[in-house]
PDB file of C-alpha atoms in Angstrom:
ATOM      1  CA  MET A   1      31.384  25.006  -5.139  1.00 45.00           C
ATOM      2  CA  TYR A   2      33.496  22.120  -5.752  1.00 45.00           C
ATOM      3  CA  PRO A   3      33.179  19.399  -3.038  1.00 42.00           C
ATOM      4  CA  ASP A   4      37.070  19.471  -2.426  1.00 47.00           C
ATOM      5  CA  ARG A   5      36.715  22.946  -1.458  1.00 53.00           C
ATOM      6  CA  PHE A   6      34.474  21.957   1.469  1.00 51.00           C
ATOM      7  CA  SER A   7      36.780  21.447   4.051  1.00 55.00           C
ATOM      8  CA  ASN A   8      38.239  25.125   3.328  1.00 60.00           C
ATOM      9  CA  VAL A   9      34.767  26.466   3.935  1.00 67.00           C
ATOM     10  CA  MET A  10      34.587  24.056   6.782  1.00 64.00           C
ATOM     11  CA  ILE A  11      37.711  24.684   8.685  1.00 66.00           C
ATOM     12  CA  GLY A  12      36.916  28.497   8.228  1.00 70.00           C
ATOM     13  CA  TYR A  13      33.918  28.655  10.342  1.00 72.00           C
ATOM     14  CA  LEU A  14      35.343  26.087  12.752  1.00 68.00           C
ATOM     15  CA  ASN A  15      38.507  28.274  13.418  1.00 71.00           C
ATOM     16  CA  LEU A  16      36.568  31.502  13.633  1.00 75.00           C
ATOM     17  CA  ALA A  17      34.154  29.682  16.248  1.00 68.00           C
ATOM     18  CA  THR A  18      37.363  28.628  18.302  1.00 69.00           C
ATOM     19  CA  LEU A  19      38.877  32.201  17.473  1.00 73.00           C
ATOM     20  CA  LEU A  20      35.950  33.711  19.487  1.00 72.00           C
ATOM     21  CA  ALA A  21      35.801  30.916  22.163  1.00 65.00           C
ATOM     22  CA  SER A  22      39.658  32.020  23.119  1.00 69.00           C
ATOM     23  CA  ILE A  23      38.600  35.875  24.010  1.00 75.00           C
ATOM     24  CA  PRO A  24      36.760  34.841  27.148  1.00 67.00           C
ATOM     25  CA  VAL A  25      39.177  32.539  28.050  1.00 63.00           C
ATOM     26  CA  ILE A  26      41.787  35.187  28.295  1.00 71.00           C
ATOM     27  CA  GLY A  27      39.765  37.637  29.857  1.00 71.00           C
ATOM     28  CA  ALA A  28      39.493  34.695  32.573  1.00 60.00           C
ATOM     29  CA  GLY A  29      42.933  34.526  33.106  1.00 62.00           C
ATOM     30  CA  LEU A  30      43.679  38.009  33.283  1.00 73.00           C
ATOM     31  CA  TRP A  31      40.603  38.560  35.744  1.00 63.00           C
ATOM     32  CA  LEU A  32      42.124  35.788  37.982  1.00 54.00           C
ATOM     33  CA  ALA A  33      45.768  37.524  37.889  1.00 59.00           C
ATOM     34  CA  LYS A  34      44.090  40.166  38.890  1.00 59.00           C
ATOM     35  CA  GLY A  35      41.703  38.444  41.595  1.00 46.00           C
ATOM     36  CA  SER A  36      41.419  37.977  44.687  1.00 41.00           C
ATOM     37  CA  THR A  37      44.535  35.918  46.462  1.00 40.00           C
ATOM     38  CA  ALA A  38      41.827  33.677  48.713  1.00 37.00           C
ATOM     39  CA  THR A  39      40.380  31.858  45.301  1.00 39.00           C
ATOM     40  CA  CYS A  40      41.911  28.798  44.542  1.00 50.00           C
ATOM     41  CA  SER A  41      40.985  29.500  40.967  1.00 46.00           C
ATOM     42  CA  SER A  42      44.279  31.872  40.994  1.00 50.00           C
ATOM     43  CA  MET A  43      46.541  29.173  40.443  1.00 53.00           C
ATOM     44  CA  LEU A  44      44.594  28.390  37.032  1.00 54.00           C
ATOM     45  CA  GLN A  45      45.261  32.176  35.708  1.00 61.00           C
ATOM     46  CA  THR A  46      49.179  31.157  33.609  1.00 67.00           C
ATOM     47  CA  PRO A  47      47.358  27.687  32.197  1.00 67.00           C
ATOM     48  CA  LEU A  48      44.392  29.704  30.973  1.00 60.00           C
ATOM     49  CA  LEU A  49      46.408  32.347  29.556  1.00 73.00           C
ATOM     50  CA  VAL A  50      48.470  30.247  27.607  1.00 78.00           C
ATOM     51  CA  ILE A  51      45.846  28.018  26.331  1.00 72.00           C
ATOM     52  CA  GLY A  52      43.756  31.043  25.383  1.00 70.00           C
ATOM     53  CA  PHE A  53      46.382  32.981  23.551  1.00 83.00           C
ATOM     54  CA  VAL A  54      47.673  29.555  21.769  1.00 81.00           C
ATOM     55  CA  VAL A  55      44.303  28.710  20.526  1.00 75.00           C
ATOM     56  CA  LEU A  56      43.980  32.356  19.243  1.00 80.00           C
ATOM     57  CA  LEU A  57      47.037  32.249  17.397  1.00 80.00           C
ATOM     58  CA  VAL A  58      46.203  28.588  16.176  1.00 78.00           C
ATOM     59  CA  SER A  59      42.822  29.958  14.885  1.00 77.00           C
ATOM     60  CA  LEU A  60      43.749  33.072  13.034  1.00 78.00           C
ATOM     61  CA  ALA A  61      46.243  31.001  11.058  1.00 73.00           C
ATOM     62  CA  GLY A  62      44.014  28.465  10.416  1.00 70.00           C
ATOM     63  CA  PHE A  63      41.365  30.743   9.563  1.00 72.00           C
ATOM     64  CA  VAL A  64      43.486  33.166   7.109  1.00 72.00           C
ATOM     65  CA  GLY A  65      44.989  30.262   5.504  1.00 68.00           C
ATOM     66  CA  ALA A  66      41.756  28.246   4.815  1.00 65.00           C
ATOM     67  CA  CYS A  67      39.875  31.339   3.857  1.00 70.00           C
ATOM     68  CA  PHE A  68      42.450  32.932   1.677  1.00 71.00           C
ATOM     69  CA  HIS A  69      44.247  29.973   0.565  1.00 65.00           C
ATOM     70  CA  VAL A  70      47.417  30.909   2.169  1.00 65.00           C
ATOM     71  CA  ALA A  71      49.845  27.964   1.961  1.00 64.00           C
ATOM     72  CA  TRP A  72      52.388  28.786   4.407  1.00 69.00           C
ATOM     73  CA  ALA A  73      50.037  29.675   7.364  1.00 66.00           C
ATOM     74  CA  LEU A  74      47.978  26.563   6.742  1.00 66.00           C
ATOM     75  CA  TRP A  75      51.096  24.903   7.166  1.00 73.00           C
ATOM     76  CA  LEU A  76      52.172  26.813  10.559  1.00 74.00           C
ATOM     77  CA  TYR A  77      48.288  26.265  11.572  1.00 72.00           C
ATOM     78  CA  LEU A  78      49.068  22.336  10.706  1.00 75.00           C
ATOM     79  CA  ILE A  79      52.664  22.638  12.815  1.00 81.00           C
ATOM     80  CA  ALA A  80      51.104  24.074  15.811  1.00 79.00           C
ATOM     81  CA  MET A  81      47.723  21.804  15.726  1.00 77.00           C
ATOM     82  CA  MET A  82      49.830  18.655  15.712  1.00 83.00           C
ATOM     83  CA  LEU A  83      52.015  20.056  18.634  1.00 84.00           C
ATOM     84  CA  LEU A  84      48.884  21.152  20.342  1.00 79.00           C
ATOM     85  CA  ILE A  85      47.365  17.386  19.880  1.00 81.00           C
ATOM     86  CA  ALA A  86      50.202  15.961  21.260  1.00 85.00           C
ATOM     87  CA  PHE A  87      50.661  18.346  24.645  1.00 81.00           C
ATOM     88  CA  LEU A  88      47.104  17.573  25.324  1.00 79.00           C
ATOM     89  CA  LEU A  89      47.407  14.381  24.643  1.00 85.00           C
ATOM     90  CA  GLY A  90      50.543  13.943  27.105  1.00 84.00           C
ATOM     91  CA  LEU A  91      48.584  16.375  29.468  1.00 77.00           C
ATOM     92  CA  THR A  92      45.698  13.691  29.421  1.00 81.00           C
ATOM     93  CA  VAL A  93      47.710  10.834  30.244  1.00 86.00           C
ATOM     94  CA  PHE A  94      49.365  12.594  33.190  1.00 83.00           C
ATOM     95  CA  GLY A  95      46.367  13.584  34.266  1.00 79.00           C
ATOM     96  CA  PHE A  96      44.359  10.276  34.683  1.00 84.00           C
ATOM     97  CA  ALA A  97      48.316   8.936  36.257  1.00 85.00           C
ATOM     98  CA  VAL A  98      48.112  11.595  38.711  1.00 81.00           C
ATOM     99  CA  THR A  99      44.256  11.000  39.670  1.00 80.00           C
ATOM    100  CA  ALA A 100      44.705   7.216  39.952  1.00 81.00           C
ATOM    101  CA  GLY A 101      43.748   6.195  43.796  1.00 81.00           C
ATOM    102  CA  GLY A 102      41.975   8.450  46.342  1.00 84.00           C
ATOM    103  CA  GLY A 103      38.059   8.602  46.761  1.00 86.00           C
ATOM    104  CA  GLY A 104      38.343   8.474  50.533  1.00 88.00           C
ATOM    105  CA  THR A 105      37.069   5.789  53.048  1.00 90.00           C
ATOM    106  CA  GLN A 106      33.492   5.951  53.804  1.00 92.00           C
ATOM    107  CA  VAL A 107      32.703   6.172  58.284  1.00 92.00           C
ATOM    108  CA  PRO A 108      30.633   4.049  59.261  1.00 91.00           C
ATOM    109  CA  GLY A 109      27.439   5.624  60.453  1.00 89.00           C
ATOM    110  CA  ARG A 110      27.971   8.798  58.354  1.00 91.00           C
ATOM    111  CA  PRO A 111      27.347  10.212  55.167  1.00 93.00           C
ATOM    112  CA  TYR A 112      30.514  11.744  54.672  1.00 93.00           C
ATOM    113  CA  ARG A 113      34.061  10.733  53.972  1.00 94.00           C
ATOM    114  CA  GLU A 114      37.442  10.729  55.689  1.00 94.00           C
ATOM    115  CA  TYR A 115      40.672  10.974  53.439  1.00 93.00           C
ATOM    116  CA  HIS A 116      44.370  10.133  54.038  1.00 92.00           C
ATOM    117  CA  THR A 117      47.579  11.398  52.146  1.00 91.00           C
ATOM    118  CA  SER A 118      49.349   7.646  51.427  1.00 90.00           C
ATOM    119  CA  GLU A 119      45.810   7.187  49.166  1.00 90.00           C
ATOM    120  CA  TYR A 120      46.909   9.365  46.575  1.00 90.00           C
ATOM    121  CA  SER A 121      49.986   9.281  44.175  1.00 88.00           C
ATOM    122  CA  SER A 122      53.560   9.717  45.089  1.00 89.00           C
ATOM    123  CA  TRP A 123      53.808  13.027  42.920  1.00 87.00           C
ATOM    124  CA  LEU A 124      50.571  14.537  44.463  1.00 86.00           C
ATOM    125  CA  GLN A 125      51.835  14.356  47.768  1.00 89.00           C
ATOM    126  CA  LYS A 126      55.178  15.373  46.580  1.00 88.00           C
ATOM    127  CA  HIS A 127      53.612  18.413  45.234  1.00 85.00           C
ATOM    128  CA  ILE A 128      51.283  19.225  48.506  1.00 87.00           C
ATOM    129  CA  GLN A 129      54.037  18.579  51.003  1.00 87.00           C
ATOM    130  CA  ASP A 130      56.456  21.400  49.440  1.00 87.00           C
ATOM    131  CA  ALA A 131      55.678  24.194  51.814  1.00 86.00           C
ATOM    132  CA  LYS A 132      56.027  26.347  48.263  1.00 85.00           C
ATOM    133  CA  TYR A 133      52.666  25.205  47.425  1.00 84.00           C
ATOM    134  CA  TRP A 134      51.054  24.191  50.569  1.00 88.00           C
ATOM    135  CA  ARG A 135      50.949  27.791  51.905  1.00 87.00           C
ATOM    136  CA  PRO A 136      49.154  29.111  48.693  1.00 83.00           C
ATOM    137  CA  ALA A 137      46.788  26.369  49.030  1.00 84.00           C
ATOM    138  CA  LEU A 138      46.218  26.417  53.028  1.00 88.00           C
ATOM    139  CA  ALA A 139      45.417  30.240  51.655  1.00 85.00           C
ATOM    140  CA  CYS A 140      43.016  29.022  49.898  1.00 82.00           C
ATOM    141  CA  VAL A 141      40.862  26.852  51.965  1.00 87.00           C
ATOM    142  CA  VAL A 142      40.850  29.471  54.653  1.00 86.00           C
ATOM    143  CA  GLY A 143      39.634  31.895  52.212  1.00 83.00           C
ATOM    144  CA  SER A 144      36.855  29.573  51.004  1.00 81.00           C
ATOM    145  CA  LYS A 145      35.213  29.829  54.256  1.00 85.00           C
ATOM    146  CA  ALA A 146      34.060  26.240  54.126  1.00 88.00           C
ATOM    147  CA  CYS A 147      34.728  25.713  57.814  1.00 92.00           C
ATOM    148  CA  PRO A 148      32.327  28.776  58.856  1.00 91.00           C
ATOM    149  CA  LYS A 149      29.510  27.249  57.250  1.00 91.00           C
ATOM    150  CA  ILE A 150      29.692  24.046  59.573  1.00 92.00           C
ATOM    151  CA  ALA A 151      30.630  25.764  62.749  1.00 89.00           C
ATOM    152  CA  ASN A 152      27.353  25.977  64.270  1.00 90.00           C
ATOM    153  CA  TRP A 153      26.448  22.172  63.644  1.00 91.00           C
ATOM    154  CA  THR A 154      25.561  19.723  66.586  1.00 90.00           C
ATOM    155  CA  PRO A 155      26.524  16.151  66.480  1.00 87.00           C
ATOM    156  CA  MET A 156      23.274  15.066  65.209  1.00 91.00           C
ATOM    157  CA  ASP A 157      24.252  17.123  61.945  1.00 92.00           C
ATOM    158  CA  TYR A 158      27.091  15.205  61.284  1.00 91.00           C
ATOM    159  CA  LEU A 159      25.371  12.169  61.113  1.00 90.00           C
ATOM    160  CA  GLN A 160      22.788  13.541  58.551  1.00 91.00           C
ATOM    161  CA  HIS A 161      24.844  15.705  56.323  1.00 92.00           C
ATOM    162  CA  ASP A 162      27.539  15.032  53.827  1.00 93.00           C
ATOM    163  CA  LEU A 163      30.887  17.214  54.038  1.00 93.00           C
ATOM    164  CA  THR A 164      33.096  18.274  51.130  1.00 91.00           C
ATOM    165  CA  PRO A 165      36.476  16.957  51.088  1.00 92.00           C
ATOM    166  CA  ILE A 166      37.982  20.392  52.674  1.00 92.00           C
ATOM    167  CA  GLN A 167      35.257  19.990  55.355  1.00 92.00           C
ATOM    168  CA  SER A 168      35.930  16.815  56.125  1.00 93.00           C
ATOM    169  CA  GLY A 169      39.900  16.977  56.253  1.00 92.00           C
ATOM    170  CA  CYS A 170      40.195  20.504  57.437  1.00 93.00           C
ATOM    171  CA  CYS A 171      37.292  21.792  59.526  1.00 93.00           C
ATOM    172  CA  LYS A 172      36.879  19.001  62.279  1.00 92.00           C
ATOM    173  CA  PRO A 173      39.279  16.190  63.798  1.00 92.00           C
ATOM    174  CA  PRO A 174      38.994  12.636  62.350  1.00 92.00           C
ATOM    175  CA  THR A 175      36.175  10.737  63.607  1.00 90.00           C
ATOM    176  CA  ALA A 176      37.962   8.107  65.547  1.00 89.00           C
ATOM    177  CA  CYS A 177      39.576  10.569  67.960  1.00 89.00           C
ATOM    178  CA  ALA A 178      39.093  10.669  71.518  1.00 87.00           C
ATOM    179  CA  TYR A 179      38.764  13.579  73.719  1.00 86.00           C
ATOM    180  CA  SER A 180      38.537  13.828  77.646  1.00 83.00           C
ATOM    181  CA  GLY A 181      38.058  17.390  78.468  1.00 78.00           C
ATOM    182  CA  GLY A 182      38.985  19.098  74.963  1.00 75.00           C
ATOM    183  CA  VAL A 183      42.758  16.976  74.959  1.00 81.00           C
ATOM    184  CA  ALA A 184      43.148  13.893  73.035  1.00 80.00           C
ATOM    185  CA  VAL A 185      43.934  11.254  74.978  1.00 81.00           C
ATOM    186  CA  GLY A 186      45.952   7.865  74.306  1.00 80.00           C
ATOM    187  CA  ALA A 187      47.505   6.365  71.578  1.00 74.00           C
ATOM    188  CA  GLN A 188      45.926   8.072  68.456  1.00 85.00           C
ATOM    189  CA  ASP A 189      46.331   9.331  64.804  1.00 88.00           C
ATOM    190  CA  ASP A 190      48.717  12.678  64.786  1.00 90.00           C
ATOM    191  CA  ASP A 191      46.049  14.594  63.673  1.00 91.00           C
ATOM    192  CA  CYS A 192      43.993  14.375  66.700  1.00 92.00           C
ATOM    193  CA  PHE A 193      46.601  16.215  68.827  1.00 91.00           C
ATOM    194  CA  ARG A 194      46.662  18.896  66.201  1.00 91.00           C
ATOM    195  CA  TRP A 195      43.195  19.559  66.119  1.00 91.00           C
ATOM    196  CA  ASN A 196      42.125  23.123  68.171  1.00 90.00           C
ATOM    197  CA  ASN A 197      38.714  24.423  68.227  1.00 88.00           C
ATOM    198  CA  ALA A 198      39.779  27.619  67.755  1.00 89.00           C
ATOM    199  CA  ALA A 199      38.415  29.179  64.453  1.00 87.00           C
ATOM    200  CA  GLY A 200      42.050  30.176  62.855  1.00 88.00           C
ATOM    201  CA  ILE A 201      43.536  26.677  63.946  1.00 89.00           C
ATOM    202  CA  LEU A 202      40.933  23.927  63.803  1.00 91.00           C
ATOM    203  CA  CYS A 203      42.876  21.011  62.000  1.00 93.00           C
ATOM    204  CA  TYR A 204      44.702  23.130  59.027  1.00 93.00           C
ATOM    205  CA  GLY A 205      47.498  21.573  59.934  1.00 91.00           C
ATOM    206  CA  CYS A 206      46.535  18.162  59.914  1.00 93.00           C
ATOM    207  CA  ASP A 207      47.437  15.511  57.295  1.00 93.00           C
ATOM    208  CA  SER A 208      43.980  15.194  56.678  1.00 93.00           C
ATOM    209  CA  CYS A 209      43.415  18.589  55.871  1.00 93.00           C
ATOM    210  CA  LYS A 210      46.036  17.902  53.323  1.00 92.00           C
ATOM    211  CA  ALA A 211      44.824  15.177  51.734  1.00 92.00           C
ATOM    212  CA  GLY A 212      41.432  16.826  51.518  1.00 92.00           C
ATOM    213  CA  VAL A 213      42.752  19.218  49.383  1.00 89.00           C
ATOM    214  CA  MET A 214      44.392  16.691  47.197  1.00 89.00           C
ATOM    215  CA  GLU A 215      40.967  15.206  46.923  1.00 90.00           C
ATOM    216  CA  LYS A 216      39.623  18.401  45.714  1.00 85.00           C
ATOM    217  CA  VAL A 217      42.607  18.353  43.198  1.00 80.00           C
ATOM    218  CA  ARG A 218      42.201  14.690  42.123  1.00 85.00           C
ATOM    219  CA  GLU A 219      38.306  15.255  41.197  1.00 82.00           C
ATOM    220  CA  ASP A 220      39.349  18.665  39.420  1.00 75.00           C
ATOM    221  CA  TRP A 221      41.952  17.200  37.508  1.00 78.00           C
ATOM    222  CA  HIS A 222      39.908  14.173  36.629  1.00 79.00           C
ATOM    223  CA  LYS A 223      36.906  16.349  35.188  1.00 75.00           C
ATOM    224  CA  ILE A 224      39.760  18.447  33.243  1.00 72.00           C
ATOM    225  CA  SER A 225      40.983  14.872  31.444  1.00 76.00           C
ATOM    226  CA  VAL A 226      38.033  13.668  30.481  1.00 78.00           C
ATOM    227  CA  LEU A 227      37.167  17.243  28.885  1.00 73.00           C
ATOM    228  CA  ASN A 228      40.459  16.969  27.350  1.00 74.00           C
ATOM    229  CA  VAL A 229      39.805  13.759  25.583  1.00 81.00           C
ATOM    230  CA  MET A 230      36.639  15.538  24.143  1.00 77.00           C
ATOM    231  CA  VAL A 231      38.804  18.243  22.881  1.00 74.00           C
ATOM    232  CA  LEU A 232      41.513  15.729  21.600  1.00 79.00           C
ATOM    233  CA  VAL A 233      38.750  14.125  19.166  1.00 80.00           C
ATOM    234  CA  VAL A 234      37.916  17.595  17.892  1.00 75.00           C
ATOM    235  CA  LEU A 235      41.459  18.929  17.346  1.00 74.00           C
ATOM    236  CA  ILE A 236      41.980  15.708  15.360  1.00 80.00           C
ATOM    237  CA  CYS A 237      39.053  16.367  13.244  1.00 77.00           C
ATOM    238  CA  ILE A 238      39.859  19.953  12.560  1.00 72.00           C
ATOM    239  CA  CYS A 239      43.689  19.055  11.934  1.00 73.00           C
ATOM    240  CA  ALA A 240      42.390  16.366   9.324  1.00 75.00           C
ATOM    241  CA  CYS A 241      40.642  18.947   7.688  1.00 71.00           C
ATOM    242  CA  GLY A 242      43.324  21.477   7.433  1.00 65.00           C
ATOM    243  CA  CYS A 243      45.431  18.836   5.656  1.00 72.00           C
ATOM    244  CA  CYS A 244      42.375  18.760   3.111  1.00 70.00           C
ATOM    245  CA  ALA A 245      42.425  22.246   2.999  1.00 63.00           C
ATOM    246  CA  PHE A 246      46.364  22.702   2.767  1.00 61.00           C
ATOM    247  CA  ARG A 247      46.061  20.534  -0.023  1.00 67.00           C
ATOM    248  CA  ASN A 248      43.301  22.968  -2.039  1.00 64.00           C
ATOM    249  CA  ALA A 249      45.508  25.801  -0.575  1.00 56.00           C
ATOM    250  CA  ARG A 250      48.468  24.402  -3.116  1.00 58.00           C
ATOM    251  CA  ARG A 251      46.638  23.193  -6.027  1.00 59.00           C
ATOM    252  CA  SER A 252      44.767  26.920  -6.152  1.00 54.00           C
ATOM    253  CA  GLY A 253      48.363  28.464  -6.202  1.00 50.00           C
ATOM    254  CA  SER A 254      49.635  26.026  -8.932  1.00 50.00           C
ATOM    255  CA  ASN A 255      49.097  25.772 -12.733  1.00 47.00           C
ATOM    256  CA  TYR A 256      46.655  22.689 -11.924  1.00 47.00           C
ATOM    257  CA  PRO A 257      43.447  23.999 -10.544  1.00 47.00           C
ATOM    258  CA  TYR A 258      40.540  22.214  -8.796  1.00 45.00           C
ATOM    259  CA  GLY A 259      39.361  19.379 -10.925  1.00 46.00           C
ATOM    260  CA  VAL A 260      41.982  19.687 -13.851  1.00 45.00           C
ATOM    261  CA  ASN A 261      44.223  16.370 -13.898  1.00 46.00           C
ATOM    262  CA  ARG A 262      48.165  16.633 -14.682  1.00 46.00           C
ATOM    263  CA  MET A 263      48.061  14.374 -17.351  1.00 45.00           C
ATOM    264  CA  HIS A 264      44.970  16.196 -18.984  1.00 45.00           C
ATOM    265  CA  LYS A 265      46.968  19.799 -18.634  1.00 46.00           C
ATOM    266  CA  ILE A 266      49.988  18.202 -20.474  1.00 44.00           C
ATOM    267  CA  HIS A 267      47.762  16.289 -23.028  1.00 48.00           C
ATOM    268  CA  PRO A 268      44.623  17.975 -23.231  1.00 47.00           C
ATOM    269  CA  ARG A 269      43.314  15.065 -26.131  1.00 50.00           C
ATOM    270  CA  TRP A 270      44.386  12.476 -24.549  1.00 49.00           C
ATOM    271  CA  ASP A 271      41.368  10.641 -24.767  1.00 52.00           C
ATOM    272  CA  TYR A 272      40.767  11.265 -28.242  1.00 52.00           C
ATOM    273  CA  TYR A 273      43.930   9.635 -28.986  1.00 57.00           C
ATOM    274  CA  TRP A 274      43.255   7.162 -26.651  1.00 57.00           C
ATOM    275  CA  TRP A 275      39.930   6.493 -28.680  1.00 59.00           C
ATOM    276  CA  ARG A 276      41.712   6.509 -32.211  1.00 66.00           C
ATOM    277  CA  TRP A 277      44.145   4.090 -30.839  1.00 67.00           C
ATOM    278  CA  TRP A 278      41.104   1.411 -29.942  1.00 63.00           C
ATOM    279  CA  ARG A 279      39.404   2.099 -33.095  1.00 69.00           C
ATOM    280  CA  ASP A 280      42.444   1.353 -35.194  1.00 71.00           C
ATOM    281  CA  ARG A 281      43.140  -1.938 -33.037  1.00 68.00           C
ATOM    282  CA  ARG A 282      39.542  -3.251 -33.507  1.00 66.00           C
ATOM    283  CA  GLU A 283      40.165  -2.846 -37.019  1.00 68.00           C
ATOM    284  CA  GLN A 284      43.152  -4.765 -37.244  1.00 68.00           C
ATOM    285  CA  LEU A 285      41.890  -7.627 -35.574  1.00 65.00           C
ATOM    286  CA  TYR A 286      38.418  -7.940 -37.454  1.00 58.00           C
TER     287      TYR A 286
END
């Protein structure tokens, strides 16, 4: 095997692996499309399907082009790969910008944090305030059964155990709220008056609940953004190998195969003529 053909073999195996990996991604998207509407994962069905099919098509083009030296397939593969890299780069930058801020505020004497909508990016605030997005998110919160898990907690449990962002914002009133006979008294946060002990109400209508959802979204997006950075590095490496494979595919289809120099093709004995010229020149000098 010629050394410069190694890129063809390597990119063939790499794209075969990514082609096989796209199958469970597409399957997960199809499952989410038919899954329960009470799960938050249903919001990921469209991105999963799009990413899965794009990876499938790009990998197939790269695999065929590299293994069978099809220059036009590799050309399409390189264009699609560059577009995918640009898309992921933009998505990663956007993800880090959206996930800036947040994190909540530690409650004194308690192991959990409380969250406020003002701590998050303006885009995320506007997104979650829109009823079109908030209604499915609220259905996700209710369907997650996060609040029934702490329904029987005692005051001592709140002093000893941590809470998830959803539980902290949606399943209890803010810690600073003061109640008399189950009714909020005095000038307090509006969420203190929105709280209701009924299992179907709780603090689902509170701003703290929206903040808890935004914190969960922030955590997930941050993890995805970190993963995107690693994926970008891999895609750039594969794209570099694809450029080598594309060059090899073009050379294999031309009149100058691997290891044959164009000048040698035109003048097959150029080295012999060079040697004769050098010999005659030395005889003239000496």
